[in-house]
Tab-separated table of C-alpha atoms and ligand atoms in Angstrom:
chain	number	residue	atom	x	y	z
A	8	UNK	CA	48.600	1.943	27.701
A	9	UNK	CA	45.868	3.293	25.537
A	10	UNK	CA	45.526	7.029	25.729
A	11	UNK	CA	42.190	8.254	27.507
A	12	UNK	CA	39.920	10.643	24.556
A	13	UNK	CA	39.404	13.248	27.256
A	14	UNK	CA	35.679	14.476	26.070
A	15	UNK	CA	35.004	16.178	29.201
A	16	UNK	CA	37.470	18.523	28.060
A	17	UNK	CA	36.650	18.725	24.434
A	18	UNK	CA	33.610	19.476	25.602
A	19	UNK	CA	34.696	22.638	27.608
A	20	UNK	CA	36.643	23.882	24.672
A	21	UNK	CA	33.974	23.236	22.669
A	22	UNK	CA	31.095	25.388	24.671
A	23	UNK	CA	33.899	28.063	24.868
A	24	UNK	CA	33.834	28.634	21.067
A	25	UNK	CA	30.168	28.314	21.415
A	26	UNK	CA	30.187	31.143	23.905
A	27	UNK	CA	32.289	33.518	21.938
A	28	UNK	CA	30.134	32.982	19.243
A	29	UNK	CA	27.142	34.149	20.669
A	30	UNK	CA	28.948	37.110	22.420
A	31	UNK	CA	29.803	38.055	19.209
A	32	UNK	CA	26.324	37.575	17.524
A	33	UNK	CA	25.111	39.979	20.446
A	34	UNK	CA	27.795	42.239	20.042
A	35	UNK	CA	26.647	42.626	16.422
A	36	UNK	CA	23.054	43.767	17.295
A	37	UNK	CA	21.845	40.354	16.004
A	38	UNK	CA	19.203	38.177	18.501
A	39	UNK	CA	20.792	35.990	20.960
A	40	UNK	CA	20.209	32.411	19.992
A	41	UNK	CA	16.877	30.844	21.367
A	42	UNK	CA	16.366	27.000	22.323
A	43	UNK	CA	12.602	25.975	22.793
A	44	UNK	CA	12.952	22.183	24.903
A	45	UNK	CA	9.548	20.385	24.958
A	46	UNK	CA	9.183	17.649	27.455
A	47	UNK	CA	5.816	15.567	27.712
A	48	UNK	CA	5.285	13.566	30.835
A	49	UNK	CA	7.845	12.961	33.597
A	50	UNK	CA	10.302	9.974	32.414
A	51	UNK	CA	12.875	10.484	35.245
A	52	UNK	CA	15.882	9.898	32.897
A	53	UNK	CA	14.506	12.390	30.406
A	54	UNK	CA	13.874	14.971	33.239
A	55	UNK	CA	17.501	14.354	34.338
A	56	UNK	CA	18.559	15.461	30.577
A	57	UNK	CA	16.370	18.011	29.694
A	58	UNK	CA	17.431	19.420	32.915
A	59	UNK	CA	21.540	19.165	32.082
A	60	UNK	CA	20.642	20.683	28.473
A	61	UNK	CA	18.789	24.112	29.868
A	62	UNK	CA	21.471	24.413	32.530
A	63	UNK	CA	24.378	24.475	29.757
A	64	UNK	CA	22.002	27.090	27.522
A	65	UNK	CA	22.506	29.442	30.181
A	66	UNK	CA	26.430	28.784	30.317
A	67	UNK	CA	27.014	29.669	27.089
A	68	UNK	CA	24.320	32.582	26.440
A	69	UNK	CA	21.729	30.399	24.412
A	70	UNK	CA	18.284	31.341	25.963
A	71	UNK	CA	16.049	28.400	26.726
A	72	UNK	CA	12.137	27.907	27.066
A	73	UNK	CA	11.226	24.713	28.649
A	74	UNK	CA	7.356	23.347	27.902
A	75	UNK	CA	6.799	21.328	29.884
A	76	UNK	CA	3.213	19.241	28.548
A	77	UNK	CA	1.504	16.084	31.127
A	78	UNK	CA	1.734	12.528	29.794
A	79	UNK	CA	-1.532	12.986	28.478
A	80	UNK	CA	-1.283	15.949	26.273
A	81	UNK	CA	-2.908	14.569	23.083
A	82	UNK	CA	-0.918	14.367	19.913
A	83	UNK	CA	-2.732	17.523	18.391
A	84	UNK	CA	-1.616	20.131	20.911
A	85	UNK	CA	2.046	18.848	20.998
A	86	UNK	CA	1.775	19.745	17.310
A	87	UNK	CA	0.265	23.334	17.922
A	88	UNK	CA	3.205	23.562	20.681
A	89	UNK	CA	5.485	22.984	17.369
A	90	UNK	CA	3.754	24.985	14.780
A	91	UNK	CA	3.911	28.046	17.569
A	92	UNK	CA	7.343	27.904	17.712
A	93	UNK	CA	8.097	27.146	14.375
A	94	UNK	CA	6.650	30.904	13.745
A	95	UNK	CA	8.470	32.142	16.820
A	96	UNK	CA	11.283	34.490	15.328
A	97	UNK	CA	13.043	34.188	18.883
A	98	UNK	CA	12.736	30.373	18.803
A	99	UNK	CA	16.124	29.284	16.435
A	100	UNK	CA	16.062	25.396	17.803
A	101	UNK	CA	13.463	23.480	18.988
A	102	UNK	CA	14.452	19.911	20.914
A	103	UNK	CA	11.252	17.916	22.006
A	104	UNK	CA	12.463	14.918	23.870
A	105	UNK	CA	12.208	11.397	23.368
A	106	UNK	CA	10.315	8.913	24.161
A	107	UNK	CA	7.514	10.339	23.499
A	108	UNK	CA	4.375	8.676	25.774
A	109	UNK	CA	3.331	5.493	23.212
A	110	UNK	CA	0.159	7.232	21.857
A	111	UNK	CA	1.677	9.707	20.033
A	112	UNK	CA	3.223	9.483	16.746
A	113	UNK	CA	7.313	10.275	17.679
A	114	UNK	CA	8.095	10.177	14.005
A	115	UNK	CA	5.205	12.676	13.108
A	116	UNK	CA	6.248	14.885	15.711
A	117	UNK	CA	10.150	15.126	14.742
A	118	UNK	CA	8.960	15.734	11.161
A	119	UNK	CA	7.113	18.600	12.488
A	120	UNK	CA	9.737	20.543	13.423
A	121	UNK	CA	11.029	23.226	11.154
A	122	UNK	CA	13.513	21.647	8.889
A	123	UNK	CA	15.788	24.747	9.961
A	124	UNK	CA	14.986	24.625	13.834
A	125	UNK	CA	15.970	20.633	14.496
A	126	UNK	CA	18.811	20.964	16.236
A	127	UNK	CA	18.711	17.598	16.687
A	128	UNK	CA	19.221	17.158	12.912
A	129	UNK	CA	16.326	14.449	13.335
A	130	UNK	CA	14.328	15.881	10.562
A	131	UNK	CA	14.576	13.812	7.111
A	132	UNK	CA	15.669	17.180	5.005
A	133	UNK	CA	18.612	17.087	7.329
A	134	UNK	CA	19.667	13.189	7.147
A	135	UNK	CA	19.115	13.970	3.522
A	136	UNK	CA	21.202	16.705	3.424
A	137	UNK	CA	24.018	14.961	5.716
A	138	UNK	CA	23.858	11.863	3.224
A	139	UNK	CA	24.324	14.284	0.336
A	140	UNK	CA	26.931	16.138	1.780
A	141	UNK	CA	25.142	18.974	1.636
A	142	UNK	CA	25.331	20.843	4.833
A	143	UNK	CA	22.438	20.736	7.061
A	144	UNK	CA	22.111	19.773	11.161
A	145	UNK	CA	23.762	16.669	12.106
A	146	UNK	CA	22.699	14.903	14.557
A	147	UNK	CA	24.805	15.668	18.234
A	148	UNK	CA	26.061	12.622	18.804
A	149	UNK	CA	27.928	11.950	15.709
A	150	UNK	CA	28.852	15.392	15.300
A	151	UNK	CA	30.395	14.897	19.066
A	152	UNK	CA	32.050	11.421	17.539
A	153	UNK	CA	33.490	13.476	14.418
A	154	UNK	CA	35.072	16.237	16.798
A	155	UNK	CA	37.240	13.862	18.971
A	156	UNK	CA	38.471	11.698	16.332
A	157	UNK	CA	39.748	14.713	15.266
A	158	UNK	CA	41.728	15.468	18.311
A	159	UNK	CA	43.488	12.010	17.174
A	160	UNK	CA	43.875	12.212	13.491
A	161	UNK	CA	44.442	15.426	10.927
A	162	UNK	CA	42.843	13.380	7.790
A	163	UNK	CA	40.408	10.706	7.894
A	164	UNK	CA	41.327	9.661	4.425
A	165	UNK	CA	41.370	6.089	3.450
A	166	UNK	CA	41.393	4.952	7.232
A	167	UNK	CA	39.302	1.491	7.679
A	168	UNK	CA	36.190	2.360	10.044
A	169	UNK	CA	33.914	0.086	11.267
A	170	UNK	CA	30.716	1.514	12.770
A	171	UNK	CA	28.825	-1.146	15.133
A	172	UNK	CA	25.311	-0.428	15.338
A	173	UNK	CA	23.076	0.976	12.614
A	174	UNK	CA	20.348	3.102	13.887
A	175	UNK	CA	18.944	6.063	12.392
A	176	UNK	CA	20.752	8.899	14.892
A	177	UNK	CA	24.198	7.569	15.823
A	178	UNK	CA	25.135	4.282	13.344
A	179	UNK	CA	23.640	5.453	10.233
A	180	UNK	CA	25.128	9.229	10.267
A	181	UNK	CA	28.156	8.816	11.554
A	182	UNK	CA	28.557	6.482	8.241
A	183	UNK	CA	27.988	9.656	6.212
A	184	UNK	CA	30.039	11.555	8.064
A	185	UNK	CA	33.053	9.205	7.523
A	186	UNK	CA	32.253	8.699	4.045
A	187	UNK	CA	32.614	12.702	3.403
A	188	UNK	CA	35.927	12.633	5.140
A	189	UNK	CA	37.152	9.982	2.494
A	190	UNK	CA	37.268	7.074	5.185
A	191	UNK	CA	36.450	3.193	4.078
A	192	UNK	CA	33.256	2.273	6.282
A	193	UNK	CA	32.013	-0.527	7.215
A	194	UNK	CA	28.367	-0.810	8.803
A	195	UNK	CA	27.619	-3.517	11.210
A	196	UNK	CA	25.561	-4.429	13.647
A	197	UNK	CA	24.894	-7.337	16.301
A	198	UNK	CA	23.373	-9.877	13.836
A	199	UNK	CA	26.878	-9.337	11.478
A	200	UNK	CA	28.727	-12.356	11.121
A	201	UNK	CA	32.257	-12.595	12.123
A	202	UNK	CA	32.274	-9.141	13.818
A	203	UNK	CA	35.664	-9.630	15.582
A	204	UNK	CA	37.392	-10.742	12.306
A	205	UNK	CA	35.851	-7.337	10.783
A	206	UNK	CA	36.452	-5.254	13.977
A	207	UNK	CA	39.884	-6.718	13.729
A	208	UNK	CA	40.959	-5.257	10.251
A	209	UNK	CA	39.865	-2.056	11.790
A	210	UNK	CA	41.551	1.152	12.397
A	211	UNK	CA	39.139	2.900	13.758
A	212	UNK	CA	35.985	1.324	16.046
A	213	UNK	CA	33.154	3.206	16.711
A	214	UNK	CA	30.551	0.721	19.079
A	215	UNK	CA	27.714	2.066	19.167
A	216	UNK	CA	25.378	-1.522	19.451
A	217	UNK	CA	24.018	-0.782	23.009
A	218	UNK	CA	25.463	-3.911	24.261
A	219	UNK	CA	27.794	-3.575	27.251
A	220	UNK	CA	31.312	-4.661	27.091
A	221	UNK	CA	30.928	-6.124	23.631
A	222	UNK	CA	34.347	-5.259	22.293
A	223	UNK	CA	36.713	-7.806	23.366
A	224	UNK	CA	40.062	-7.386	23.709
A	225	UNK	CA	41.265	-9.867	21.169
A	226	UNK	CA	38.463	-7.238	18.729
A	227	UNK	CA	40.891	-4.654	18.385
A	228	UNK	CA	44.510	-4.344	16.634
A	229	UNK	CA	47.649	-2.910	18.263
A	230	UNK	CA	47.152	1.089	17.462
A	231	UNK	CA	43.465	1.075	16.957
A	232	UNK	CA	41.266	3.794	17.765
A	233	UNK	CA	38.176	3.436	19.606
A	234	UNK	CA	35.094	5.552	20.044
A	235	UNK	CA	33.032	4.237	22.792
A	236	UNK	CA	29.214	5.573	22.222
A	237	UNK	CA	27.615	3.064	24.310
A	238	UNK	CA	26.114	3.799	27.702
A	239	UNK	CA	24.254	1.517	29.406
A	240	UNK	CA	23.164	2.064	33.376
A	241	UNK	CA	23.650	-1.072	35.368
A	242	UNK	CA	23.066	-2.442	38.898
A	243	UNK	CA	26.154	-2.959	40.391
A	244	UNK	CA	26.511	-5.550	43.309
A	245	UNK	CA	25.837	-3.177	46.082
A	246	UNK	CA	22.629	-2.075	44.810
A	247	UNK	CA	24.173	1.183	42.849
A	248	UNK	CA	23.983	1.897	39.052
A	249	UNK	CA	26.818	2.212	37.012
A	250	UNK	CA	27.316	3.060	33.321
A	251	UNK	CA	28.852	0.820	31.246
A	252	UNK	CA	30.021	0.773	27.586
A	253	UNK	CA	30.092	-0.944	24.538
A	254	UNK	CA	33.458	-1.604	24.863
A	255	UNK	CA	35.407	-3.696	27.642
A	256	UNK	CA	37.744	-1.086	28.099
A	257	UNK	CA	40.366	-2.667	30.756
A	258	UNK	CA	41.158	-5.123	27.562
A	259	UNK	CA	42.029	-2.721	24.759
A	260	UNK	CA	44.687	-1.079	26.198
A	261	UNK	CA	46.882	-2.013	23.211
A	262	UNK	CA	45.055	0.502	21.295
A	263	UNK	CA	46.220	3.555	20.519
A	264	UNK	CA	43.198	5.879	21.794
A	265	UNK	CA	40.193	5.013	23.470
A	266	UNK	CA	36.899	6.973	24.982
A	267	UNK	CA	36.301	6.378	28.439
A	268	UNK	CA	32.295	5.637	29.631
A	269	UNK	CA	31.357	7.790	31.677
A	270	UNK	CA	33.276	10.996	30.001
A	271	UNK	CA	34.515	10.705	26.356
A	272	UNK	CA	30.963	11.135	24.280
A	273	UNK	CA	28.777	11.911	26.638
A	274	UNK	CA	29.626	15.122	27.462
A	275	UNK	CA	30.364	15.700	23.758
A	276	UNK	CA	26.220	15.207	22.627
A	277	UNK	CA	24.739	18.528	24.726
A	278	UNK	CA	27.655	20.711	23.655
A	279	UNK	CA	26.810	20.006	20.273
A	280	UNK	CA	23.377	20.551	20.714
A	281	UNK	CA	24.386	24.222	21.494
A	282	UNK	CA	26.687	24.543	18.669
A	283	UNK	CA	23.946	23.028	16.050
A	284	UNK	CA	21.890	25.921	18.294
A	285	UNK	CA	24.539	28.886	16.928
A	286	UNK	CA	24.148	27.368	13.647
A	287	UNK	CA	20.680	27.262	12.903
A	288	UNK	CA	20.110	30.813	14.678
A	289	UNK	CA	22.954	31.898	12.399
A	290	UNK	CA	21.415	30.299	9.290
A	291	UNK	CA	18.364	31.001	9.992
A	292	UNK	CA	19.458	35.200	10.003
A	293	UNK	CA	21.616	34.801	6.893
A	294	UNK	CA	19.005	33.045	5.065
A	295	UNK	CA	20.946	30.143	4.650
A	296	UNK	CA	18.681	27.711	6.568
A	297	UNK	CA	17.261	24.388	5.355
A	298	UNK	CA	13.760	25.690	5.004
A	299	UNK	CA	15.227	27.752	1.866
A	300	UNK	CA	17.053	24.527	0.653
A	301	UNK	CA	14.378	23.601	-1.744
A	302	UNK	CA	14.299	25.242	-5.632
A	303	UNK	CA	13.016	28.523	-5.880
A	304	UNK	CA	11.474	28.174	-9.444
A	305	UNK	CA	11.562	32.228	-9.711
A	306	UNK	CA	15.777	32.190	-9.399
A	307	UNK	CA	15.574	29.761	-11.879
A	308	UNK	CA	17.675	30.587	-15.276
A	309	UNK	CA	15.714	28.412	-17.157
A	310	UNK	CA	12.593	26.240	-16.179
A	311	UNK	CA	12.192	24.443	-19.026
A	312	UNK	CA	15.411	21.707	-18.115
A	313	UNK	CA	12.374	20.780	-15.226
A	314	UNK	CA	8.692	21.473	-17.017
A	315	UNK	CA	10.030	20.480	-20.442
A	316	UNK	CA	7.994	23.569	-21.563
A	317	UNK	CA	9.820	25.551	-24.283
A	318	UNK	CA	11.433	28.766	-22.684
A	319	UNK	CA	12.251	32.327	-23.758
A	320	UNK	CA	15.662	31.531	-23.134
A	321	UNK	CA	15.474	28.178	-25.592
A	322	UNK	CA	13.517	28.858	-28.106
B	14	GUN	N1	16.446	11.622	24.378
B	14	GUN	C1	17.688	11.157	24.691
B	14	GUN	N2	18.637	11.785	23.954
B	14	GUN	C2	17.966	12.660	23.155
B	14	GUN	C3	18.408	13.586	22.168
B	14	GUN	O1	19.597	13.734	21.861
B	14	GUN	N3	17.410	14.314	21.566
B	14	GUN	C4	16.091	14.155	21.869
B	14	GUN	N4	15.194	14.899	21.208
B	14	GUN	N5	15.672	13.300	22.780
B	14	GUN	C5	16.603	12.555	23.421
C-alpha cells in the first residue's frame, strides 16, 4: 500500500509556524500582517474560497479586508481599488480573485498589483524572479507541492520529475522550483506523446492536467511518488458532487507515496497564501521586497559598465 501525503496535516503545522511568526512580529512592535481580498461579482465557487481564505487570516493573526465590488464594476475602479491599496502601509498582500467577469482585462489587473504585495506570486517580476532563482513570491500551489515532497524526500537532487500540465501558476513554476532543487524535469502536458512511457521512467509525478483519473495504474513505477494537484467537482450518480483527481488513485498503490483528492494539496494552497502573507509584510518592513529588486543607479559603483559613459572611477 501506498502511503497517504497527509496535507491536511502539513497544513496545520504549517499555519502553526505561520502563527508564531506573526506573534512574534507583534511582539516586536512591528504591524501585524495585513491581507486586502478583492472579489468582483458573486461566482459561487469563488465566494466559497474567498470565504475559507479570510476565515484562516483570522486563525493565524493575519488581518483581512474583504472588497467586495458587483459584476459590473468597470475595469477602471478595480484598478483604483489596487492602486489604493498598493499605497496602504497596513495592506502587505493583496489577493483579487479569479475569474474576473469577461470584460475586464485579468492579466492587466494581476500586473497591477504591487510587485511586493502579490501574494499570489502572479505578478511577472515574481515568475521572473522564481525562474531566476532569485527569491520572490511563489505562487501557493507549488509552494504547497514543494513543502510535502519534502515530508518524503531530504534532497531533490537528480530525482526524474515529470510535471503534467503546463500552465502559467501550477505546471510552469513548479518546473522552476524543481530545477533549483537540482531535480531532472520533464514538462508535459495532454497533447505529449507517449505520456505513460514518460510518466513511467518517473520518480516523481506531479498531475496537474485537470483531467480526472488520468494517471493509470500501469503510469507509475513500483516506489514512485505522486503529487496529485488535480481537482475536479463531479456529479456523482445520486445527484451529489464529488472531487476527483488527476490521478486514479485506487490503481497506484504500488507507489511509494501518494496525495489523496480531497486533502493532500488542497489544504496546502491557502496556508501558503498566509505564509507568502508573513513574507511580503516581512519584506516589505526590511526593505527587502520586490519593488526594490530593480537597480538603484545611485548604489551603483560604477555606471559606466551600463551607459558606456566614461566614469570618475575609469578614467
Ligand atoms: N481563484 C482560484 N484560486 C485562486 C488563487 O489561488 N488566487 C486567486 N487570485 N484566484 C483564485
Amino acid at each position: 500500500m501506498a502511503d497517504i501525503i497527509d496535507g491536511r496535516a502539513v497544513a496545520r503545522k504549517l499555519d502553526a509556524e505561520t502563527k508564531a511568526q506573526v506573534d512574534a512580529m507583534v511582539a516586536a512592535g512591528l504591524p501585524r500582517p495585513g491581507l486586502a481580498v478583492i472579489l468582483v461579482g458573486n461566482d459561487p465557487a469563488s465566494e466559497v474560497y474567498v470565504g475559507r481564505k479570510i476565515k484562516k487570516c483570522a486563525e493565524v493573526g493575519i488581518t483581512s479586508v474583504e472588497h467586495r465590488m458587483p459584476a459590473d464594476s468597470s475595469q477602471a475602479e478595480l484598478l483604483a481599488l489596487i492602486a489604493t491599496l498598493n499605497e496602504d502601509p497596513a495592506i502587505h498582500g493583496i489577493l483579487c480573485q479569479v475569474p474576473l467577469p469577461t470584460h475586464i482585462d485579468t492579466g492587466l489587473v494581476l500586473r497591477a498589483i504591487a510587485p511586493s504585495k502579490d501574494v499570489d506570486g502572479f505578478h511577472p517580476v515574481n515568475v521572473g524572479r522564481l525562474s531566476t532563482g532569485t527569491g520572490g513570491i511563489i505562487p501557493c500551489t507549488p509552494l504547497g507541492v514543494m513543502k510535502l515532497l519534502d515530508t518524503v524526500y531530504d534532497d531533490l537532487t537528480g530525482l526524474d520529475v515529470v510535471v503534467i500540465g503546463k500552465s502559467n501558476i501550477v505546471g510552469k513554476p513548479i518546473a522552476m522550483l524543481m530545477l533549483e532543487r537540482e531535480a531532472t524535469v520533464t514538462v508535459t502536458h495532454i497533447e505529449t506523446k507517449d505520456l505513460p512511457d514518460i510518466c513511467r521512467k518517473a520518480d516523481v509525478i506531479i498531475a496537474a492536467a485537470g483531467a480526472p483519473r488520468l494517471v493509470k495504474g500501469y503510469w507509475v513505477k513500483p516506489g514512485a511518488v505522486i503529487i496529485d494537484v488535480g481537482i475536479t467537482r463531479m456529479k456523482t450518480e445520486d445527484g451529489k458532487t464529488k472531487l476527483v483527481g488527476d490521478v486514479a488513485f485506487e490503481e497506484v498503490q504500488h507507489a511509494r507515496a501518494v496525495t489523496p483528492v480531497p486533502g493532500g494539496v488542497g489544504p496546502m494552497t491557502i496556508s501558503c497564501l498566509l505564509a507568502n502573507t508573513v513574507q511580503a509584510a516581512r519584506e516589505q518592513l526590511e526593505g527587502t521586497s520586490s519593488d526594490g529588486f530593480s537597480i538603484d543607479w545611485d548604489e551603483l559603483p560604477d555606471r559606466s559598465m551600463f551607459t558606456g559613459e566614461t566614469s570618475e572611477a575609469s578614467a
